Amino acid sequence: QKEVEQNSGPLSVPEGAIASLNCTYSDRGSQSFFWYRQYSGKSPELIMSIYSNGDKEDGRFTAQLNKASQYVSLLIRDSQPSDSATYLCAVTLSGGYQKVTFGIGTKLQVIP
Amino acid sequence: DGGITQSPKYLFRKEGQNVTLSCEQNLNHDAMYWYRQDPGQGLRLIYYSQIVNDFQKGDIAEGYSVSREKKESFPLTVTSAQKNPTAFYLCASQDAGAGANVLTFGAGSRLTVL
């Protein structure tokens, strides 16, 4: 079982719709959870971080964490073509010094 | 401006050669990381360093070496023992303040073996 799992996609949504990206993790003791956006050929940039159960909103982005289900998601409201990118889920596993483990990433395509 | 500088951006290597990728940060972060990314795959951890003069192997350390002589610098050497080194290499530093654990990435170095 992979430590951090994501569907590689592509996930296609029409412009203006809500994009829903999902991630599961295997280490029940995981402490910190991140969503990074990566445009083709570029380095990842942090979109959201979440550390406790529930929802965290920042503009059009909402991160949701459910530690009991070992599940973290990212919702993008009013999706724009500029949101087309690969979204990487990352988790700080328990044990070790804050080592961050990444999922394979989900490719999002927003169709104009 | 604070940030992470990776160089070179593009690098070509002949088989059997060692190459060194540079990573410098001025964010005053203690921890630094090297990841490798292949097409269609996520980021895989090569090495990480928590403090100066200390570093730990990640999941795919074979064929790579690092040093951490200064807080600001964490160079990665890709040795001839790395059988498939063509990849996108990403250096990151970590803000561990207040348990944030956020990674900040450099722009990356793309290595191609000829």
Coordinates of N, CA and C in Angstrom, one line a residue:
Chain A
Q1 N 0.8 -1.2 0.0 CA 0.0 0.0 0.0 C 0.9 1.2 0.0
K2 N 0.6 2.2 -0.9 CA 1.4 3.4 -1.0 C 1.0 4.2 0.2
E3 N 2.0 5.1 0.7 CA 1.8 5.9 1.8 C 0.8 7.0 1.6
V4 N 0.9 7.6 0.4 CA -0.1 8.6 0.0 C -0.6 8.3 -1.4
E5 N -1.9 8.2 -1.5 CA -2.5 7.7 -2.8 C -3.4 8.8 -3.4
Q6 N -3.3 9.0 -4.7 CA -4.1 9.9 -5.4 C -4.4 9.3 -6.8
N7 N -5.5 9.6 -7.4 CA -5.9 9.2 -8.7 C -5.1 10.1 -9.6
S8 N -4.4 9.6 -10.6 CA -3.5 10.4 -11.5 C -4.3 11.2 -12.5
G9 N -5.6 10.9 -12.7 CA -6.4 11.6 -13.6 C -6.2 11.3 -15.1
P10 N -6.5 12.2 -16.0 CA -6.9 13.5 -15.8 C -8.3 13.7 -15.3
L11 N -8.5 14.7 -14.5 CA -9.8 15.1 -14.1 C -10.2 16.3 -14.9
S12 N -11.3 16.2 -15.7 CA -11.7 17.3 -16.5 C -13.0 17.9 -16.0
V13 N -13.0 19.2 -15.8 CA -14.2 19.9 -15.3 C -14.4 21.1 -16.2
P14 N -15.7 21.6 -16.4 CA -15.9 22.8 -17.2 C -15.6 24.0 -16.4
E15 N -15.3 25.1 -17.1 CA -15.0 26.4 -16.5 C -16.2 26.8 -15.6
G16 N -15.9 27.2 -14.4 CA -16.9 27.7 -13.5 C -17.5 26.6 -12.5
A17 N -17.1 25.3 -12.8 CA -17.6 24.2 -12.0 C -16.7 24.0 -10.8
I18 N -17.1 23.1 -9.9 CA -16.3 22.8 -8.7 C -15.4 21.6 -9.0
A19 N -14.1 21.7 -8.8 CA -13.2 20.5 -9.0 C -12.9 19.9 -7.6
S20 N -13.0 18.6 -7.5 CA -12.8 17.9 -6.3 C -11.7 16.9 -6.4
L21 N -10.7 17.2 -5.6 CA -9.4 16.3 -5.7 C -9.3 15.6 -4.4
N22 N -9.0 14.3 -4.5 CA -9.0 13.5 -3.3 C -7.6 12.8 -3.0
C23 N -7.4 12.5 -1.8 CA -6.1 11.9 -1.4 C -6.4 11.0 -0.1
T24 N -5.8 9.8 -0.1 CA -5.8 9.0 1.1 C -4.4 8.7 1.6
Y25 N -4.2 8.5 2.8 CA -2.9 8.2 3.4 C -2.9 7.0 4.3
S26 N -1.8 6.4 4.5 CA -1.8 5.1 5.2 C -1.4 5.2 6.7
D27 N -0.6 6.2 7.0 CA -0.1 6.4 8.3 C -1.1 7.1 9.2
R28 N -1.7 6.4 10.2 CA -2.7 7.0 11.0 C -2.2 8.1 11.9
G29 N -0.9 8.1 12.1 CA -0.3 9.1 13.0 C 0.2 10.4 12.2
S30 N -0.2 10.5 10.9 CA 0.2 11.6 10.1 C -0.3 12.9 10.8
Q31 N 0.5 14.0 10.6 CA 0.3 15.2 11.4 C 0.0 16.4 10.5
S32 N 0.6 16.5 9.4 CA 0.4 17.7 8.6 C 0.1 17.3 7.2
F33 N -0.8 18.1 6.5 CA -1.3 17.8 5.2 C -1.2 19.0 4.3
F34 N -0.8 18.8 3.1 CA -0.6 19.9 2.2 C -1.1 19.6 0.8
W35 N -1.5 20.6 0.1 CA -1.8 20.5 -1.3 C -0.9 21.5 -2.1
Y36 N -0.1 21.0 -3.0 CA 0.8 21.8 -3.9 C 0.2 21.7 -5.3
R37 N 0.4 22.8 -6.0 CA 0.0 22.9 -7.4 C 1.3 23.0 -8.2
Q38 N 1.4 22.2 -9.3 CA 2.6 22.1 -10.2 C 2.1 22.3 -11.6
Y39 N 2.6 23.4 -12.2 CA 2.4 23.6 -13.7 C 3.5 22.8 -14.4
S40 N 3.2 22.4 -15.6 CA 4.1 21.6 -16.4 C 5.5 22.2 -16.5
G41 N 6.5 21.5 -16.1 CA 7.9 21.9 -16.2 C 8.3 22.9 -15.1
K42 N 7.4 23.1 -14.2 CA 7.7 24.0 -13.1 C 7.8 23.3 -11.7
S43 N 8.2 24.0 -10.7 CA 8.3 23.4 -9.4 C 7.0 23.5 -8.6
P44 N 6.7 22.7 -7.7 CA 5.5 22.8 -6.9 C 5.4 24.1 -6.1
E45 N 4.2 24.6 -5.9 CA 3.9 25.7 -5.1 C 2.8 25.4 -4.1
L46 N 2.9 25.8 -2.9 CA 1.9 25.5 -1.8 C 0.6 26.2 -2.1
I47 N -0.5 25.4 -2.1 CA -1.8 26.0 -2.2 C -2.5 26.1 -0.8
M48 N -2.5 25.0 -0.1 CA -3.2 24.9 1.2 C -2.4 24.0 2.1
S49 N -2.5 24.3 3.4 CA -2.0 23.4 4.4 C -3.1 23.2 5.4
I50 N -3.2 22.0 6.0 CA -4.3 21.8 7.0 C -3.7 20.8 8.0
Y51 N -4.1 21.1 9.3 CA -3.4 20.3 10.4 C -4.4 19.7 11.3
S52 N -5.7 20.1 11.2 CA -6.7 19.5 12.1 C -8.0 19.1 11.3
N53 N -8.8 18.3 11.9 CA -10.0 17.8 11.2 C -10.9 19.0 10.9
G54 N -11.6 18.9 9.7 CA -12.5 19.9 9.3 C -12.2 20.5 8.0
D55 N -12.7 21.7 7.8 CA -12.5 22.4 6.6 C -11.6 23.7 6.8
K56 N -10.9 24.0 5.8 CA -10.1 25.3 5.8 C -10.2 25.9 4.5
E57 N -10.7 27.2 4.5 CA -11.0 27.9 3.2 C -10.0 29.0 3.0
D58 N -9.6 29.2 1.7 CA -8.7 30.3 1.3 C -9.1 30.7 -0.1
G59 N -9.9 31.7 -0.2 CA -10.4 32.1 -1.5 C -11.3 31.1 -2.2
R60 N -10.9 30.7 -3.4 CA -11.7 29.6 -4.1 C -11.3 28.2 -3.6
F61 N -10.3 28.1 -2.8 CA -9.9 26.8 -2.4 C -10.4 26.4 -1.0
T62 N -10.8 25.1 -0.8 CA -11.1 24.6 0.5 C -10.5 23.2 0.6
A63 N -9.7 23.1 1.7 CA -9.1 21.8 2.1 C -10.0 21.2 3.1
Q64 N -10.2 19.9 3.0 CA -11.0 19.1 4.0 C -10.1 17.9 4.5
L65 N -10.1 17.8 5.8 CA -9.4 16.7 6.5 C -10.3 15.9 7.4
N66 N -10.2 14.5 7.2 CA -10.9 13.6 8.0 C -9.9 12.5 8.5
K67 N -9.3 12.7 9.7 CA -8.3 11.8 10.1 C -8.8 10.4 10.4
A68 N -10.0 10.3 10.8 CA -10.6 9.0 11.1 C -10.7 8.1 9.9
S69 N -11.0 8.8 8.7 CA -11.0 8.1 7.4 C -9.7 8.1 6.7
Q70 N -8.7 8.9 7.2 CA -7.4 9.0 6.6 C -7.6 9.6 5.2
Y71 N -8.2 10.7 5.1 CA -8.7 11.2 3.9 C -8.5 12.8 3.9
V72 N -8.0 13.3 2.8 CA -7.9 14.8 2.7 C -8.3 15.1 1.3
S73 N -9.0 16.2 1.1 CA -9.4 16.6 -0.2 C -9.2 18.1 -0.4
L74 N -9.3 18.5 -1.7 CA -9.2 19.9 -2.1 C -10.3 20.2 -3.0
L75 N -11.1 21.2 -2.7 CA -12.2 21.7 -3.6 C -11.7 23.0 -4.2
I76 N -11.9 23.1 -5.5 CA -11.7 24.4 -6.2 C -13.0 24.9 -6.8
R77 N -13.5 26.0 -6.2 CA -14.7 26.5 -6.7 C -14.5 27.5 -7.9
D78 N -15.5 27.6 -8.8 CA -15.4 28.5 -9.9 C -14.1 28.2 -10.7
S79 N -13.9 27.0 -11.1 CA -12.6 26.6 -11.7 C -12.3 27.4 -12.9
Q80 N -11.1 27.8 -13.1 CA -10.6 28.6 -14.2 C -9.6 27.8 -15.1
P81 N -9.5 28.1 -16.3 CA -8.5 27.5 -17.2 C -7.1 27.6 -16.5
S82 N -6.8 28.6 -15.8 CA -5.5 28.8 -15.2 C -5.3 27.8 -14.0
D83 N -6.3 27.2 -13.6 CA -6.2 26.1 -12.6 C -5.7 24.8 -13.1
S84 N -5.7 24.7 -14.4 CA -5.2 23.5 -15.1 C -3.7 23.2 -14.7
A85 N -3.5 22.1 -14.0 CA -2.2 21.8 -13.4 C -2.3 20.4 -12.8
T86 N -1.1 20.0 -12.3 CA -1.1 18.8 -11.4 C -1.1 19.2 -10.0
Y87 N -2.0 18.5 -9.2 CA -2.2 18.9 -7.8 C -1.6 17.7 -7.0
L88 N -0.6 18.0 -6.2 CA 0.1 17.0 -5.4 C -0.4 17.1 -3.9
C89 N -0.8 15.9 -3.4 CA -1.1 15.8 -2.0 C 0.2 15.4 -1.3
A90 N 0.5 16.0 -0.1 CA 1.7 15.7 0.6 C 1.3 15.6 2.1
V91 N 2.0 14.7 2.7 CA 1.7 14.3 4.1 C 3.0 14.2 4.9
T92 N 3.0 14.8 6.1 CA 4.1 14.5 7.0 C 3.8 13.3 7.9
L93 N 4.5 12.3 7.7 CA 4.2 11.0 8.4 C 4.7 11.1 9.8
S94 N 4.1 10.2 10.7 CA 4.6 10.2 12.0 C 6.0 9.5 12.1
G95 N 6.8 9.9 13.0 CA 8.1 9.3 13.1 C 9.0 10.0 12.2
G96 N 10.3 10.1 12.5 CA 11.2 10.8 11.6 C 11.0 12.3 11.8
Y97 N 11.9 13.0 11.2 CA 11.9 14.5 11.4 C 11.1 15.1 10.3
Q98 N 9.8 15.2 10.4 CA 8.9 16.0 9.6 C 9.1 15.8 8.1
K99 N 9.5 14.5 7.8 CA 9.7 14.2 6.4 C 8.4 14.2 5.6
V100 N 8.4 14.8 4.5 CA 7.2 15.0 3.7 C 7.1 14.0 2.6
T101 N 6.0 13.3 2.5 CA 5.9 12.3 1.4 C 4.7 12.7 0.5
F102 N 5.0 12.6 -0.8 CA 4.1 13.1 -1.8 C 3.3 11.9 -2.5
G103 N 2.1 12.2 -2.9 CA 1.4 11.4 -3.8 C 1.8 11.6 -5.2
I104 N 1.2 10.8 -6.1 CA 1.6 10.9 -7.5 C 1.1 12.1 -8.2
G105 N 0.1 12.7 -7.6 CA -0.5 13.9 -8.2 C -1.7 13.6 -9.1
T106 N -2.6 14.5 -9.1 CA -3.8 14.5 -10.0 C -3.8 15.6 -11.0
K107 N -3.8 15.2 -12.3 CA -3.8 16.2 -13.3 C -5.2 16.8 -13.5
L108 N -5.4 18.1 -13.4 CA -6.7 18.7 -13.5 C -6.7 19.5 -14.8
Q109 N -7.8 19.3 -15.6 CA -8.0 20.1 -16.8 C -9.3 20.8 -16.7
V110 N -9.2 22.2 -16.8 CA -10.4 23.0 -16.8 C -10.7 23.4 -18.2
I111 N -11.9 23.0 -18.7 CA -12.3 23.2 -20.1 C -13.0 24.5 -20.3
P112 N -12.5 25.4 -21.1 CA -13.2 26.7 -21.3 C -14.6 26.5 -21.9
Chain B
D1 N 15.0 39.4 -1.8 CA 13.9 38.4 -1.6 C 14.4 37.1 -1.1
G2 N 13.7 36.5 -0.2 CA 14.1 35.2 0.3 C 13.7 34.1 -0.6
G3 N 14.5 33.1 -0.8 CA 14.1 32.0 -1.7 C 15.2 30.9 -1.8
I4 N 14.9 30.0 -2.7 CA 15.9 28.9 -3.0 C 16.3 29.0 -4.4
T5 N 17.6 28.9 -4.6 CA 18.2 29.0 -5.9 C 18.9 27.7 -6.3
Q6 N 18.4 27.1 -7.4 CA 19.0 25.9 -7.9 C 19.7 26.2 -9.2
S7 N 20.9 25.6 -9.4 CA 21.6 25.7 -10.6 C 22.4 24.4 -10.9
P8 N 22.6 24.1 -12.2 CA 22.0 24.8 -13.4 C 20.6 24.4 -13.6
K9 N 19.9 25.1 -14.4 CA 18.5 24.8 -14.7 C 18.4 23.6 -15.6
Y10 N 19.4 23.5 -16.6 CA 19.4 22.4 -17.5 C 20.9 21.9 -17.5
L11 N 21.0 20.6 -17.5 CA 22.4 20.0 -17.4 C 22.3 18.7 -18.3
F12 N 23.4 18.5 -19.1 CA 23.5 17.3 -19.9 C 24.8 16.6 -19.4
R13 N 24.7 15.3 -19.3 CA 25.8 14.5 -18.8 C 26.0 13.3 -19.7
K14 N 27.3 13.0 -19.8 CA 27.6 11.8 -20.6 C 27.6 10.7 -19.6
E15 N 27.4 9.5 -20.1 CA 27.4 8.3 -19.2 C 28.8 8.2 -18.5
G16 N 28.8 7.8 -17.2 CA 30.0 7.7 -16.6 C 30.6 8.9 -15.8
Q17 N 29.9 10.0 -16.1 CA 30.3 11.3 -15.4 C 29.5 11.5 -14.1
N18 N 30.2 12.1 -13.2 CA 29.5 12.7 -12.0 C 29.1 14.1 -12.3
V19 N 28.0 14.5 -11.8 CA 27.6 15.9 -11.9 C 27.1 16.4 -10.5
T20 N 27.3 17.7 -10.2 CA 26.8 18.2 -9.0 C 25.7 19.3 -9.3
L21 N 24.6 19.2 -8.6 CA 23.5 20.2 -8.7 C 23.6 21.1 -7.4
S22 N 23.5 22.4 -7.6 CA 23.7 23.3 -6.5 C 22.3 23.7 -6.0
C23 N 22.2 23.9 -4.7 CA 21.0 24.4 -4.0 C 21.4 25.3 -2.9
E24 N 20.9 26.6 -3.0 CA 21.3 27.6 -2.0 C 20.0 28.2 -1.5
Q25 N 19.8 28.4 -0.2 CA 18.6 29.1 0.4 C 19.0 30.2 1.3
N26 N 18.2 31.3 1.3 CA 18.4 32.4 2.2 C 17.2 32.6 3.1
L27 N 16.5 31.5 3.4 CA 15.3 31.6 4.2 C 15.6 31.3 5.7
N28 N 16.8 31.0 6.0 CA 17.2 30.6 7.3 C 16.5 29.3 7.8
H29 N 16.2 28.4 6.9 CA 15.5 27.2 7.3 C 16.6 26.2 7.7
D30 N 16.3 25.4 8.7 CA 17.2 24.4 9.1 C 17.2 23.1 8.2
A31 N 16.1 22.7 7.8 CA 16.0 21.5 7.0 C 16.0 21.7 5.5
M32 N 16.6 20.8 4.8 CA 16.7 20.9 3.3 C 16.5 19.5 2.7
Y33 N 15.9 19.5 1.5 CA 15.5 18.2 0.9 C 15.9 18.2 -0.6
W34 N 16.2 17.0 -1.1 CA 16.3 16.7 -2.5 C 15.3 15.7 -2.9
Y35 N 14.5 16.0 -4.0 CA 13.5 15.1 -4.5 C 13.8 14.9 -6.0
R36 N 13.4 13.8 -6.5 CA 13.5 13.5 -7.9 C 12.1 13.3 -8.4
Q37 N 11.8 13.8 -9.7 CA 10.5 13.6 -10.3 C 10.7 13.1 -11.7
D38 N 10.1 12.0 -12.0 CA 10.0 11.4 -13.3 C 8.7 11.6 -13.9
P39 N 8.6 11.6 -15.2 CA 7.2 11.8 -15.9 C 6.2 10.9 -15.3
G40 N 5.0 11.4 -15.0 CA 3.9 10.6 -14.5 C 4.1 10.1 -13.1
Q41 N 5.1 10.5 -12.4 CA 5.3 10.1 -11.0 C 5.4 11.3 -10.1
G42 N 5.1 11.0 -8.9 CA 5.2 12.0 -7.9 C 6.7 12.3 -7.5
L43 N 6.9 13.0 -6.4 CA 8.2 13.4 -6.0 C 8.7 12.3 -5.1
R44 N 9.9 11.8 -5.4 CA 10.6 10.8 -4.5 C 11.8 11.4 -3.8
L45 N 11.9 11.1 -2.5 CA 12.9 11.7 -1.7 C 14.2 11.0 -1.9
I46 N 15.3 11.8 -2.1 CA 16.6 11.3 -2.3 C 17.4 11.4 -1.0
Y47 N 17.5 12.6 -0.5 CA 18.2 12.8 0.8 C 17.6 14.0 1.5
Y48 N 17.7 14.1 2.8 CA 17.3 15.2 3.5 C 18.3 15.5 4.7
S49 N 18.3 16.8 5.1 CA 19.2 17.2 6.1 C 18.5 18.1 7.1
Q50 N 18.6 17.8 8.4 CA 17.9 18.5 9.4 C 18.7 19.7 9.9
I51 N 20.0 19.4 10.0 CA 21.0 20.5 10.5 C 22.3 20.3 9.8
V52 N 23.1 21.3 9.9 CA 24.5 21.3 9.3 C 25.2 20.1 9.7
N53 N 26.0 19.5 8.8 CA 26.8 18.4 9.0 C 26.1 17.1 9.3
D54 N 24.8 17.0 9.0 CA 24.0 15.8 9.2 C 23.0 15.7 8.1
F55 N 22.9 14.5 7.5 CA 21.9 14.2 6.5 C 21.5 12.7 6.5
Q56 N 20.3 12.5 6.0 CA 19.7 11.1 6.0 C 19.3 10.7 4.6
K57 N 19.5 9.4 4.4 CA 19.0 8.8 3.1 C 17.5 8.8 3.0
G58 N 17.0 9.1 1.8 CA 15.6 9.0 1.6 C 15.3 7.7 1.0
D59 N 14.3 7.6 0.2 CA 13.8 6.4 -0.4 C 14.6 5.9 -1.6
I60 N 15.3 6.8 -2.3 CA 16.1 6.4 -3.5 C 17.5 7.0 -3.5
A61 N 18.2 6.8 -2.4 CA 19.5 7.4 -2.3 C 20.7 6.8 -3.1
E62 N 20.5 5.6 -3.5 CA 21.5 4.9 -4.2 C 22.0 5.6 -5.5
G63 N 23.3 5.8 -5.6 CA 23.8 6.6 -6.8 C 23.9 8.1 -6.6
Y64 N 23.5 8.5 -5.4 CA 23.6 10.0 -5.1 C 24.4 10.2 -3.9
S65 N 24.9 11.4 -3.7 CA 25.6 11.8 -2.5 C 25.3 13.3 -2.2
V66 N 25.4 13.7 -1.0 CA 25.2 15.1 -0.6 C 26.2 15.5 0.5
S67 N 26.2 16.8 0.7 CA 26.9 17.4 1.8 C 26.1 18.5 2.4
R68 N 26.4 18.8 3.7 CA 25.7 20.0 4.3 C 26.7 20.7 5.2
E69 N 27.6 21.4 4.6 CA 28.7 22.1 5.3 C 28.2 23.4 5.8
K70 N 27.2 24.0 5.2 CA 26.7 25.3 5.6 C 25.2 25.2 5.6
K71 N 24.6 26.0 6.5 CA 23.1 26.0 6.6 C 22.5 26.3 5.3
E72 N 23.1 27.2 4.5 CA 22.5 27.7 3.3 C 22.6 26.8 2.1
S73 N 23.4 25.8 2.2 CA 23.8 25.1 1.0 C 23.6 23.6 1.2
F74 N 23.1 22.9 0.1 CA 22.9 21.5 0.2 C 23.0 20.9 -1.2
P75 N 24.3 20.8 -1.7 CA 24.5 20.3 -3.1 C 24.3 18.8 -3.2
L76 N 23.8 18.4 -4.4 CA 23.6 17.0 -4.7 C 24.5 16.5 -5.8
T77 N 25.2 15.4 -5.6 CA 26.0 14.9 -6.6 C 25.4 13.6 -7.2
V78 N 25.2 13.6 -8.5 CA 24.7 12.4 -9.2 C 25.9 11.6 -9.7
T79 N 26.1 10.5 -9.1 CA 27.3 9.8 -9.5 C 27.1 8.8 -10.7
S80 N 28.1 8.3 -11.2 CA 28.0 7.4 -12.3 C 27.4 6.0 -11.9
A81 N 27.2 5.8 -10.6 CA 26.5 4.6 -10.1 C 25.0 4.7 -10.3
Q82 N 24.5 5.9 -10.5 CA 23.1 6.1 -10.7 C 22.7 5.7 -12.2
K83 N 22.0 4.6 -12.3 CA 21.8 4.0 -13.6 C 20.9 4.7 -14.5
N84 N 20.0 5.4 -14.0 CA 19.0 6.2 -14.8 C 18.8 7.6 -14.2
P85 N 19.7 8.5 -14.4 CA 19.7 9.8 -13.8 C 18.9 10.8 -14.5
T86 N 18.4 10.5 -15.7 CA 17.6 11.5 -16.4 C 16.3 11.8 -15.6
A87 N 16.1 13.0 -15.2 CA 15.0 13.4 -14.3 C 15.0 14.9 -14.0
F88 N 13.9 15.3 -13.4 CA 13.8 16.7 -12.9 C 14.1 16.6 -11.4
Y89 N 15.1 17.4 -10.9 CA 15.5 17.4 -9.6 C 15.1 18.6 -8.8
L90 N 14.5 18.5 -7.7 CA 13.9 19.6 -6.9 C 14.5 19.6 -5.6
C91 N 15.0 20.8 -5.2 CA 15.5 21.1 -3.9 C 14.5 21.9 -3.1
A92 N 14.3 21.6 -1.8 CA 13.4 22.3 -1.0 C 14.0 22.6 0.4
S93 N 13.5 23.6 1.0 CA 13.8 23.8 2.4 C 12.5 23.9 3.2
Q94 N 12.7 23.6 4.5 CA 11.5 23.4 5.3 C 11.4 24.4 6.4
D95 N 10.2 25.0 6.5 CA 9.9 25.9 7.7 C 9.2 25.0 8.7
A96 N 10.0 24.7 9.7 CA 9.4 23.8 10.8 C 8.9 24.6 12.0
G97 N 8.9 25.9 11.8 CA 8.4 26.7 12.9 C 7.0 26.5 13.3
A98 N 6.7 26.3 14.6 CA 5.4 26.1 15.1 C 4.8 24.9 14.5
G99 N 5.6 23.9 14.1 CA 5.1 22.7 13.5 C 4.5 22.8 12.1
A100 N 4.8 23.9 11.4 CA 4.2 24.1 10.1 C 4.6 23.1 9.1
N101 N 5.9 22.8 9.1 CA 6.5 21.8 8.2 C 6.3 22.1 6.7
V102 N 6.1 23.3 6.3 CA 5.9 23.7 4.9 C 7.2 23.6 4.2
L103 N 7.1 23.0 3.0 CA 8.3 23.0 2.1 C 8.2 24.1 1.1
T104 N 9.3 24.8 0.8 CA 9.5 25.8 -0.2 C 10.5 25.2 -1.2
F105 N 10.1 25.2 -2.5 CA 10.9 24.6 -3.6 C 11.7 25.6 -4.4
G106 N 12.8 25.2 -4.9 CA 13.5 25.9 -5.9 C 12.9 25.6 -7.2
A107 N 13.4 26.2 -8.3 CA 12.9 26.1 -9.6 C 13.2 24.8 -10.3
G108 N 14.1 24.0 -9.8 CA 14.4 22.7 -10.3 C 15.6 22.7 -11.3
S109 N 16.2 21.5 -11.4 CA 17.2 21.3 -12.3 C 16.9 20.1 -13.2
R110 N 16.9 20.2 -14.5 CA 16.6 19.1 -15.4 C 17.9 18.5 -15.9
L111 N 18.1 17.2 -15.5 CA 19.3 16.5 -16.0 C 19.0 15.5 -17.0
T112 N 19.8 15.6 -18.1 CA 19.6 14.6 -19.2 C 20.9 13.9 -19.5
V113 N 20.9 12.6 -19.5 CA 22.0 11.8 -19.8 C 22.1 11.5 -21.3
L114 N 23.2 11.8 -21.9 CA 23.3 11.7 -23.4 C 23.8 10.3 -23.7

